[in-house]
Coordinates of C-alpha atoms in Angstrom, one line a residue:
Chain N
M1 CA -39.6 -9.2 26.3
L2 CA -43.2 -8.8 27.8
S3 CA -46.3 -10.2 26.5
N4 CA -49.8 -8.1 26.2
N5 CA -50.9 -10.2 28.9
Q6 CA -48.1 -9.8 31.7
L7 CA -48.0 -6.3 30.6
K8 CA -51.7 -5.9 31.1
L9 CA -51.7 -8.0 34.8
L10 CA -48.7 -6.1 35.9
V11 CA -50.1 -2.3 35.2
S12 CA -53.4 -3.0 36.6
L13 CA -51.4 -4.5 40.0
Q14 CA -51.1 -0.4 40.4
Q15 CA -54.9 -0.5 41.6
K16 CA -55.7 -2.1 44.8
K17 CA -58.8 -4.0 43.3
Y18 CA -56.8 -6.0 40.6
R19 CA -53.9 -6.5 44.1
Q20 CA -57.1 -7.8 45.8
K21 CA -58.2 -10.3 42.7
Y22 CA -55.2 -11.5 42.2
R23 CA -53.8 -11.6 45.6
K24 CA -50.4 -10.4 43.7
F25 CA -48.2 -7.2 44.3
I26 CA -45.2 -5.6 42.5
V27 CA -41.9 -4.7 44.7
E28 CA -39.5 -2.2 42.5
G29 CA -35.7 -1.3 42.6
E30 CA -32.6 -2.9 42.7
K31 CA -32.6 -2.8 46.5
L32 CA -36.2 -3.9 47.8
V33 CA -35.7 -6.6 45.0
G34 CA -32.4 -7.6 46.7
E35 CA -34.5 -8.1 49.9
L36 CA -37.0 -9.5 48.7
L37 CA -35.1 -12.5 47.2
L38 CA -33.1 -12.7 50.5
Q39 CA -36.5 -13.6 52.7
K40 CA -38.6 -16.0 52.7
T41 CA -42.3 -15.0 53.8
F42 CA -42.9 -13.6 50.4
Q43 CA -42.8 -15.9 47.1
T44 CA -41.8 -14.0 43.7
E45 CA -43.5 -15.7 40.9
A46 CA -41.8 -13.4 38.4
L47 CA -39.2 -11.1 37.8
F48 CA -38.8 -8.4 35.2
G49 CA -35.5 -7.0 34.7
T50 CA -33.1 -5.0 32.2
E51 CA -30.2 -7.3 31.0
R52 CA -27.8 -4.8 33.0
W53 CA -29.7 -5.7 36.4
A54 CA -28.9 -9.4 35.5
D55 CA -25.7 -9.2 34.7
A56 CA -24.9 -7.4 37.8
N57 CA -26.8 -10.4 39.4
V58 CA -25.5 -13.6 38.4
A59 CA -25.2 -15.2 42.0
L60 CA -29.2 -15.2 41.8
A61 CA -29.3 -16.6 38.7
P62 CA -29.5 -20.4 40.3
Y63 CA -33.1 -19.3 42.0
F64 CA -34.5 -17.2 39.7
L65 CA -33.7 -19.0 36.4
Q66 CA -37.2 -19.5 35.4
K67 CA -38.6 -16.1 36.6
F68 CA -36.7 -14.2 35.3
N69 CA -38.3 -12.2 32.0
A70 CA -35.5 -9.8 30.7
V71 CA -37.0 -6.6 29.5
T72 CA -36.1 -3.3 27.8
E73 CA -35.7 -0.1 29.8
P74 CA -38.9 1.0 27.8
E75 CA -40.9 -2.0 28.7
L76 CA -40.1 -1.4 32.7
K77 CA -41.0 2.2 32.2
K78 CA -44.3 0.8 30.7
I79 CA -44.8 -1.6 33.7
S80 CA -43.3 0.3 36.8
A81 CA -45.0 2.8 38.9
L82 CA -42.0 4.8 39.6
T83 CA -41.1 8.1 37.9
T84 CA -37.9 6.8 37.6
P85 CA -37.8 2.9 37.1
N86 CA -34.8 0.8 38.9
Q87 CA -33.9 -1.8 36.5
V88 CA -35.9 -4.5 37.8
L89 CA -39.7 -5.3 39.4
A90 CA -40.7 -8.5 40.8
L91 CA -44.4 -9.8 40.5
V92 CA -45.0 -11.1 44.3
Q93 CA -47.6 -13.0 45.9
M94 CA -49.2 -11.6 48.6
P95 CA -48.7 -13.9 52.4
D96 CA -52.5 -15.5 52.9
T97 CA -54.3 -13.8 55.6
E98 CA -53.3 -13.9 59.4
P99 CA -55.1 -15.2 61.7
I100 CA -55.4 -12.4 64.8
P101 CA -51.9 -12.4 66.8
V102 CA -52.0 -13.1 70.6
F103 CA -49.8 -10.5 71.5
P104 CA -46.8 -11.6 74.3
R105 CA -46.5 -9.8 77.5
T106 CA -43.7 -7.8 76.4
G107 CA -43.5 -4.8 73.6
F108 CA -45.6 -2.5 71.6
H109 CA -47.7 -2.9 68.0
F110 CA -49.3 -0.4 66.1
F111 CA -53.2 0.3 65.5
L112 CA -53.8 2.3 62.5
D113 CA -57.6 3.7 62.0
G114 CA -57.8 5.0 58.5
L115 CA -53.9 6.2 58.5
R116 CA -54.9 7.1 54.1
D117 CA -51.7 8.3 52.8
P118 CA -49.3 5.1 51.6
G119 CA -45.9 7.5 52.3
N120 CA -46.8 7.8 55.9
L121 CA -48.0 3.7 56.3
G122 CA -44.8 3.1 54.6
A123 CA -43.1 5.7 57.1
V124 CA -45.2 3.8 60.2
L125 CA -43.9 0.2 58.8
R126 CA -40.4 1.6 58.7
V127 CA -40.9 2.6 62.3
A128 CA -42.3 -0.2 63.3
D129 CA -39.5 -2.6 61.6
W130 CA -37.0 0.3 63.7
F131 CA -38.1 -0.1 67.3
G132 CA -39.1 -3.6 66.5
M133 CA -42.6 -4.0 66.6
S134 CA -43.4 -7.1 65.5
W135 CA -46.9 -6.3 64.5
V136 CA -48.9 -3.2 62.2
C137 CA -52.3 -3.6 62.4
C138 CA -54.6 -1.6 60.3
A139 CA -58.2 -0.8 60.0
P140 CA -60.0 -2.2 56.6
D141 CA -60.3 1.7 55.7
T142 CA -55.9 2.2 55.8
A143 CA -53.9 2.5 53.0
D144 CA -53.3 -0.7 51.1
L145 CA -49.9 -2.1 52.3
Y146 CA -49.4 -3.7 48.9
N147 CA -49.8 -0.3 47.4
P148 CA -46.6 0.6 45.4
K149 CA -46.2 4.1 46.9
T150 CA -46.1 2.5 50.6
V151 CA -44.2 -0.6 49.4
Q152 CA -41.8 2.4 48.5
A153 CA -41.9 4.6 51.6
S154 CA -41.6 1.4 53.6
M155 CA -38.1 0.8 52.1
G156 CA -38.6 -3.1 52.5
A157 CA -40.1 -2.5 55.9
V158 CA -43.3 -4.1 54.5
L159 CA -41.7 -7.3 53.5
R160 CA -40.5 -7.8 57.5
V161 CA -43.1 -6.6 59.9
K162 CA -46.4 -8.6 60.2
S163 CA -49.4 -6.9 59.1
L164 CA -52.8 -7.5 59.2
E165 CA -56.5 -5.6 58.2
C166 CA -58.6 -5.9 61.3
S167 CA -60.5 -3.9 63.7
L168 CA -59.3 -2.7 67.0
P169 CA -62.4 -4.9 68.6
E170 CA -61.3 -7.8 67.2
L171 CA -58.1 -7.2 68.2
L172 CA -58.6 -6.1 71.5
A173 CA -61.0 -9.7 71.8
A174 CA -57.8 -12.1 71.3
N175 CA -55.7 -9.5 73.6
P176 CA -58.4 -8.7 76.3
N177 CA -56.4 -6.3 78.9
M178 CA -53.7 -5.4 76.5
P179 CA -53.3 -1.6 77.2
V180 CA -54.4 0.6 74.1
L181 CA -52.4 4.4 74.1
G182 CA -54.2 6.8 71.9
A183 CA -51.8 10.1 71.2
V184 CA -54.8 12.8 71.5
M185 CA -55.0 16.5 72.1
D186 CA -55.4 16.4 75.4
G187 CA -54.5 13.8 77.2
E188 CA -51.3 13.1 79.7
N189 CA -47.6 14.1 78.5
L190 CA -46.1 11.3 77.2
F191 CA -42.5 13.0 78.2
Q192 CA -43.6 12.6 81.7
T193 CA -45.5 9.9 82.5
L194 CA -45.1 6.3 83.2
L195 CA -45.5 3.8 80.2
P196 CA -47.1 0.5 80.5
A197 CA -44.4 -2.7 79.7
N198 CA -46.6 -3.6 76.6
G199 CA -49.5 -2.0 74.5
I200 CA -51.0 -1.2 71.1
V201 CA -50.4 2.3 69.9
V202 CA -53.4 3.6 68.1
I203 CA -52.4 6.2 65.1
G204 CA -55.4 8.0 64.0
N205 CA -56.2 9.5 60.3
E206 CA -53.9 12.1 58.7
G207 CA -57.3 14.6 59.5
A208 CA -59.7 13.1 61.2
G209 CA -57.6 11.6 63.8
I210 CA -58.9 8.6 66.3
R211 CA -62.5 7.6 65.3
P212 CA -65.0 8.0 68.3
E213 CA -65.6 4.6 68.4
V214 CA -62.2 3.8 68.4
A215 CA -61.0 6.8 71.1
Q216 CA -63.9 4.6 73.4
L217 CA -61.2 1.5 73.4
L218 CA -58.2 3.6 74.7
T219 CA -57.1 2.7 77.9
R220 CA -54.4 5.6 77.9
H221 CA -55.0 9.3 76.7
I222 CA -51.6 10.1 75.7
T223 CA -50.3 13.9 74.4
I224 CA -47.1 14.4 72.8
P225 CA -46.7 18.2 74.6
R226 CA -46.3 21.2 72.2
A227 CA -44.2 23.9 73.0
P228 CA -45.0 27.2 74.7
D229 CA -44.6 28.8 71.5
G230 CA -45.2 26.1 69.0
H231 CA -48.2 26.8 66.9
A232 CA -48.6 23.9 64.6
E233 CA -51.9 22.2 65.0
S234 CA -50.9 18.8 65.4
L235 CA -47.8 16.4 63.9
N236 CA -47.4 14.5 60.9
A237 CA -49.0 11.1 61.6
A238 CA -46.1 9.5 60.4
V239 CA -43.7 11.1 62.6
A240 CA -46.3 11.4 65.7
A241 CA -45.9 7.5 65.5
G242 CA -42.0 7.5 65.3
I243 CA -42.5 9.4 68.5
I244 CA -44.4 8.1 70.5
A245 CA -42.4 4.4 69.2
A246 CA -39.2 5.9 70.2
W247 CA -40.5 6.9 73.5
V248 CA -41.8 3.5 74.8
Y249 CA -38.8 2.3 73.4
A250 CA -36.8 4.1 75.4
A251 CA -38.9 3.5 78.9
S252 CA -38.7 -0.2 77.6
S253 CA -35.0 -0.3 77.1
S254 CA -34.1 2.3 80.0
Chain L
M1 CA -63.5 34.9 36.1
L2 CA -60.3 33.9 35.1
S3 CA -58.1 36.0 32.5
N4 CA -55.2 33.5 30.0
N5 CA -52.6 35.5 31.7
Q6 CA -53.7 34.7 35.2
L7 CA -54.0 31.2 34.2
K8 CA -50.6 31.4 32.8
L9 CA -48.7 32.4 35.5
L10 CA -50.7 30.4 38.3
V11 CA -50.3 27.0 36.4
S12 CA -46.1 28.1 36.0
L13 CA -46.0 28.7 39.7
Q14 CA -46.0 25.2 40.5
Q15 CA -42.6 25.1 38.9
K16 CA -40.2 26.1 41.1
K17 CA -37.9 28.5 38.6
Y18 CA -41.1 30.4 38.0
R19 CA -41.8 30.7 41.3
Q20 CA -38.3 31.9 41.9
K21 CA -38.3 34.5 38.5
Y22 CA -41.7 35.7 40.0
R23 CA -41.1 35.8 43.7
K24 CA -44.7 34.1 44.0
F25 CA -46.3 30.8 45.1
I26 CA -49.8 29.4 46.2
V27 CA -51.7 28.8 48.9
E28 CA -54.4 26.2 48.4
G29 CA -57.4 25.2 50.3
E30 CA -60.0 26.8 52.7
K31 CA -58.1 26.2 56.1
L32 CA -54.6 27.1 54.7
V33 CA -55.8 30.5 52.9
G34 CA -57.3 31.1 56.6
E35 CA -54.3 30.9 58.1
L36 CA -53.0 33.4 56.0
L37 CA -55.0 36.0 55.6
L38 CA -54.3 36.3 59.5
Q39 CA -51.1 36.3 59.6
K40 CA -48.8 39.0 58.4
T41 CA -45.2 38.0 57.4
F42 CA -46.6 37.0 53.9
Q43 CA -48.6 39.3 52.1
T44 CA -51.3 38.3 50.0
E45 CA -51.7 39.4 46.2
A46 CA -54.6 38.1 44.8
L47 CA -57.7 35.1 45.8
F48 CA -59.4 33.0 43.6
G49 CA -62.1 31.6 44.6
T50 CA -65.7 29.8 44.2
E51 CA -69.1 32.0 45.4
R52 CA -69.3 29.6 47.7
W53 CA -65.9 30.2 49.2
A54 CA -66.5 33.8 49.4
D55 CA -70.3 33.4 50.8
A56 CA -68.9 31.5 53.8
N57 CA -66.3 34.1 54.4
V58 CA -67.8 37.6 54.1
A59 CA -66.2 38.3 57.5
L60 CA -63.1 38.8 55.0
A61 CA -64.5 41.1 52.2
P62 CA -63.7 44.3 53.7
Y63 CA -59.8 43.1 53.6
F64 CA -59.8 41.6 50.3
L65 CA -62.6 43.1 47.7
Q66 CA -59.5 43.8 45.8
K67 CA -57.8 41.1 45.6
F68 CA -60.8 38.4 45.2
N69 CA -61.7 37.3 42.0
A70 CA -64.4 34.6 41.6
V71 CA -63.8 31.4 39.6
T72 CA -66.1 28.2 38.6
E73 CA -65.2 25.0 40.5
P74 CA -63.9 23.7 36.8
E75 CA -61.3 27.4 36.4
L76 CA -60.0 26.4 40.1
K77 CA -59.0 22.6 38.7
K78 CA -57.1 23.8 35.9
I79 CA -55.0 26.4 38.5
S80 CA -55.1 23.8 41.0
A81 CA -51.9 21.6 42.4
L82 CA -54.0 19.5 44.2
T83 CA -56.0 16.2 42.9
T84 CA -59.2 18.0 44.4
P85 CA -59.2 21.7 44.8
N86 CA -60.7 23.2 47.7
Q87 CA -62.8 26.1 47.5
V88 CA -59.8 28.9 47.1
L89 CA -56.5 29.2 46.1
A90 CA -54.2 32.2 47.0
L91 CA -51.3 33.7 45.1
V92 CA -48.8 35.1 47.4
Q93 CA -45.5 37.2 47.5
M94 CA -42.4 35.9 48.8
P95 CA -41.0 37.5 51.4
D96 CA -37.8 39.2 51.1
T97 CA -34.6 36.8 51.8
E98 CA -33.9 37.0 55.5
P99 CA -30.0 37.8 56.9
I100 CA -28.5 34.8 58.6
P101 CA -29.7 34.6 61.9
V102 CA -28.1 34.9 64.9
F103 CA -29.4 32.3 67.5
P104 CA -30.1 32.6 70.8
R105 CA -28.4 30.2 73.7
T106 CA -31.3 28.2 74.0
G107 CA -33.0 26.9 71.6
F108 CA -32.7 24.3 68.5
H109 CA -32.9 24.9 64.9
F110 CA -32.9 22.5 62.2
F111 CA -30.1 22.9 59.1
L112 CA -31.5 20.5 56.6
D113 CA -28.5 19.0 54.2
G114 CA -30.4 18.4 51.0
L115 CA -33.7 16.9 52.1
R116 CA -35.4 16.3 48.7
D117 CA -39.1 15.3 49.0
P118 CA -41.4 18.1 49.2
G119 CA -43.6 16.0 51.9
N120 CA -40.8 15.2 54.0
L121 CA -39.6 19.3 53.9
G122 CA -43.4 20.2 55.1
A123 CA -43.4 17.8 57.8
V124 CA -40.4 18.6 59.0
L125 CA -41.9 22.4 58.9
R126 CA -44.5 20.7 61.2
V127 CA -42.2 19.4 64.0
A128 CA -40.6 22.8 64.0
D129 CA -43.6 24.8 64.6
W130 CA -45.1 22.1 67.2
F131 CA -41.9 22.3 68.7
G132 CA -40.9 25.9 68.8
M133 CA -37.8 25.8 66.8
S134 CA -37.9 29.3 65.2
W135 CA -35.7 28.8 62.0
V136 CA -35.7 26.0 59.8
C137 CA -32.6 26.4 57.3
C138 CA -32.3 24.6 54.1
A139 CA -29.0 23.6 52.1
P140 CA -30.0 25.1 48.4
D141 CA -30.3 21.8 47.2
T142 CA -32.9 21.2 49.6
A143 CA -36.3 20.5 48.1
D144 CA -38.4 23.8 47.7
L145 CA -39.7 26.0 50.7
Y146 CA -42.9 27.2 48.2
N147 CA -43.4 24.0 46.3
P148 CA -47.3 23.4 46.7
K149 CA -46.9 20.1 48.1
T150 CA -44.4 21.5 50.6
V151 CA -46.4 24.5 51.3
Q152 CA -49.7 21.5 51.9
A153 CA -47.4 19.1 53.3
S154 CA -46.8 22.1 56.0
M155 CA -50.2 22.4 57.1
G156 CA -49.1 26.0 57.3
A157 CA -46.2 25.7 59.0
V158 CA -44.1 27.5 56.0
L159 CA -46.2 30.2 56.8
R160 CA -45.2 30.2 61.0
V161 CA -42.0 29.1 61.0
K162 CA -38.3 30.9 59.8
S163 CA -37.1 29.6 56.9
L164 CA -34.1 30.5 55.0
E165 CA -31.6 28.7 52.2
C166 CA -28.2 28.9 53.6
S167 CA -24.9 26.9 53.9
L168 CA -23.8 25.0 57.7
P169 CA -20.6 27.2 57.1
E170 CA -22.5 30.9 56.5
L171 CA -24.7 29.6 59.4
L172 CA -22.2 29.0 61.6
A173 CA -19.8 32.2 60.7
A174 CA -22.8 33.8 61.9
N175 CA -23.4 31.4 65.4
P176 CA -19.6 30.3 66.1
N177 CA -19.2 28.0 68.9
M178 CA -23.1 26.5 68.3
P179 CA -23.3 22.9 69.0
V180 CA -24.3 20.6 65.3
L181 CA -26.1 17.8 66.1
G182 CA -26.6 15.4 63.7
A183 CA -28.1 12.1 63.3
V184 CA -25.6 9.1 62.2
M185 CA -25.3 5.6 62.2
D186 CA -22.5 5.3 64.8
G187 CA -23.1 8.0 67.4
E188 CA -23.8 8.5 70.9
N189 CA -27.4 6.7 71.9
L190 CA -29.6 9.9 71.5
F191 CA -31.5 8.5 74.4
Q192 CA -28.8 8.3 76.7
T193 CA -26.8 11.4 75.9
L194 CA -26.8 14.5 78.0
L195 CA -27.6 16.9 75.3
P196 CA -26.8 20.9 75.0
A197 CA -28.9 23.7 75.5
N198 CA -29.3 25.2 72.1
G199 CA -27.7 23.9 68.9
I200 CA -28.7 23.0 65.0
V201 CA -29.6 19.7 64.4
V202 CA -28.6 18.3 60.6
I203 CA -30.8 16.0 58.8
G204 CA -29.5 14.5 55.7
N205 CA -31.0 13.8 52.8
E206 CA -33.3 10.7 52.3
G207 CA -30.9 8.5 50.8
A208 CA -27.6 9.5 51.2
G209 CA -27.8 11.0 54.9
I210 CA -25.2 14.3 55.9
R211 CA -22.9 14.9 53.3
P212 CA -18.8 14.2 53.9
E213 CA -18.3 18.2 54.5
V214 CA -21.3 18.9 56.2
A215 CA -20.8 15.9 58.8
Q216 CA -17.4 17.5 59.1
L217 CA -18.5 20.2 60.8
L218 CA -20.6 18.0 63.5
T219 CA -20.0 18.4 67.0
R220 CA -22.3 16.2 68.4
H221 CA -22.5 12.3 66.4
I222 CA -26.0 10.9 67.8
T223 CA -27.9 8.0 66.5
I224 CA -31.6 6.9 67.1
P225 CA -30.9 3.2 68.6
R226 CA -32.7 0.3 66.7
A227 CA -33.7 -2.2 69.1
P228 CA -31.8 -5.2 68.8
D229 CA -34.7 -7.3 67.1
G230 CA -35.0 -4.3 64.3
H231 CA -34.4 -4.6 61.3
A232 CA -35.1 -1.0 59.2
E233 CA -31.8 0.5 58.0
S234 CA -33.3 3.7 58.3
L235 CA -36.4 6.0 59.2
N236 CA -38.3 8.2 57.0
A237 CA -36.3 11.3 57.4
A238 CA -38.9 13.8 58.9
V239 CA -39.9 10.5 61.7
A240 CA -35.9 10.9 62.5
A241 CA -36.5 15.2 62.3
G242 CA -39.2 14.7 64.9
I243 CA -38.2 12.3 67.1
I244 CA -34.9 14.0 67.8
A245 CA -37.1 17.3 68.4
A246 CA -39.0 15.7 70.7
W247 CA -35.8 14.5 72.2
V248 CA -34.2 17.7 73.0
Y249 CA -37.6 19.5 73.5
A250 CA -38.2 17.0 76.6
A251 CA -35.0 17.4 77.8
S252 CA -34.2 21.2 77.5
S253 CA -38.5 21.4 79.3
S254 CA -37.8 19.0 82.4

């Protein structure tokens, strides 16, 4: 049974301003909620699930008895951001804002310079989570990490990869002399260049690319080479992020 | 001015069954329509644009005088599949179905085994278009190449990359002995294996991966290695396609 206040709160969290106001967001579906309940960084405040989900997850009951609210499928449909709601939805507290990290001497991190599509942001979080990049730092106008579409597209990576909103100068103030790699149109051939052992990989906005004020801070301009018979003007931003991450990972692990 | 019949036809083309029935689809926005008008494979049947677009594109007038229909912004909004309609929309004929291609002895092509998300399909088309892969072959249950979301996400690559719907056995009947590479969880390390000079790269469905009957036809099982401290279960399908395409391109061009 869902109260009107719960309904109102949960639906409001599909909008960024309410997520920021209440410092809460939503994680949906059997798989993602299962992962949520197994980790310790994010606090789950309440669960809204079908009786079927509860029956299939009795093992979790001791931990969540006080937090579980049985809802009907029609109720779930009302609060879900998914086209096809999937059994359970969790109300989750946003973690406290992390201080600007000081990065270790090895390894790479992303700085996203205004990536706008939540699907792309989710895919980049998966890339970071796959290649063991511990931080994804986002310029303030990047898509919201806790947008339901980002959470879904990240397949749970948003719960595992560390992230924060900051500017590149702030990041560099805490990490002076850190190599800053950016994908541009006329840089060094990624496939033929010697890469540093650590660095920040900057990914620009889908349409506009890396902003001039951020481009000024790049220490390495790299380019994913296009085939002589290729005609695309650009790659999807998450695909480009994946190719660069794969390359720096392969170079550092070989 | 938009007639009721035009309105009905254009709106219906947002659904696959009508695209297939009429063998027509829609290309939207100044940039994509600009590219459409410069290429010769696809026949443009009609253009629906604002007066502003017409004024900015007078150079195109001689070719399109008979095909251009001036519409108002509110009319454009009615026929557009975009959240923010962008000046012009073209009604385009689907090309005739291509025969199963016989691939050359070098180069790679994609076979998409039921990729479902039009955004991912569009991103894969861009990958193919970037790395000069001439064909993208799609299993019949793959997302529709002419879905408005695919067309937009492909950034015009759908107009340049050759594509067809077929099964992998059909493709292999025309190309016996062609290496078939598929990304699986426990294959050879992509970054450490010697790749063939040509082949078909199979990309599976977002959730289910490559179907068993297709997996049986793989001649090379490859894996994008996950970092020891990485935790993601998988990569986004378009990102995985991009990494493999980048790798085979780098290997063949070095």
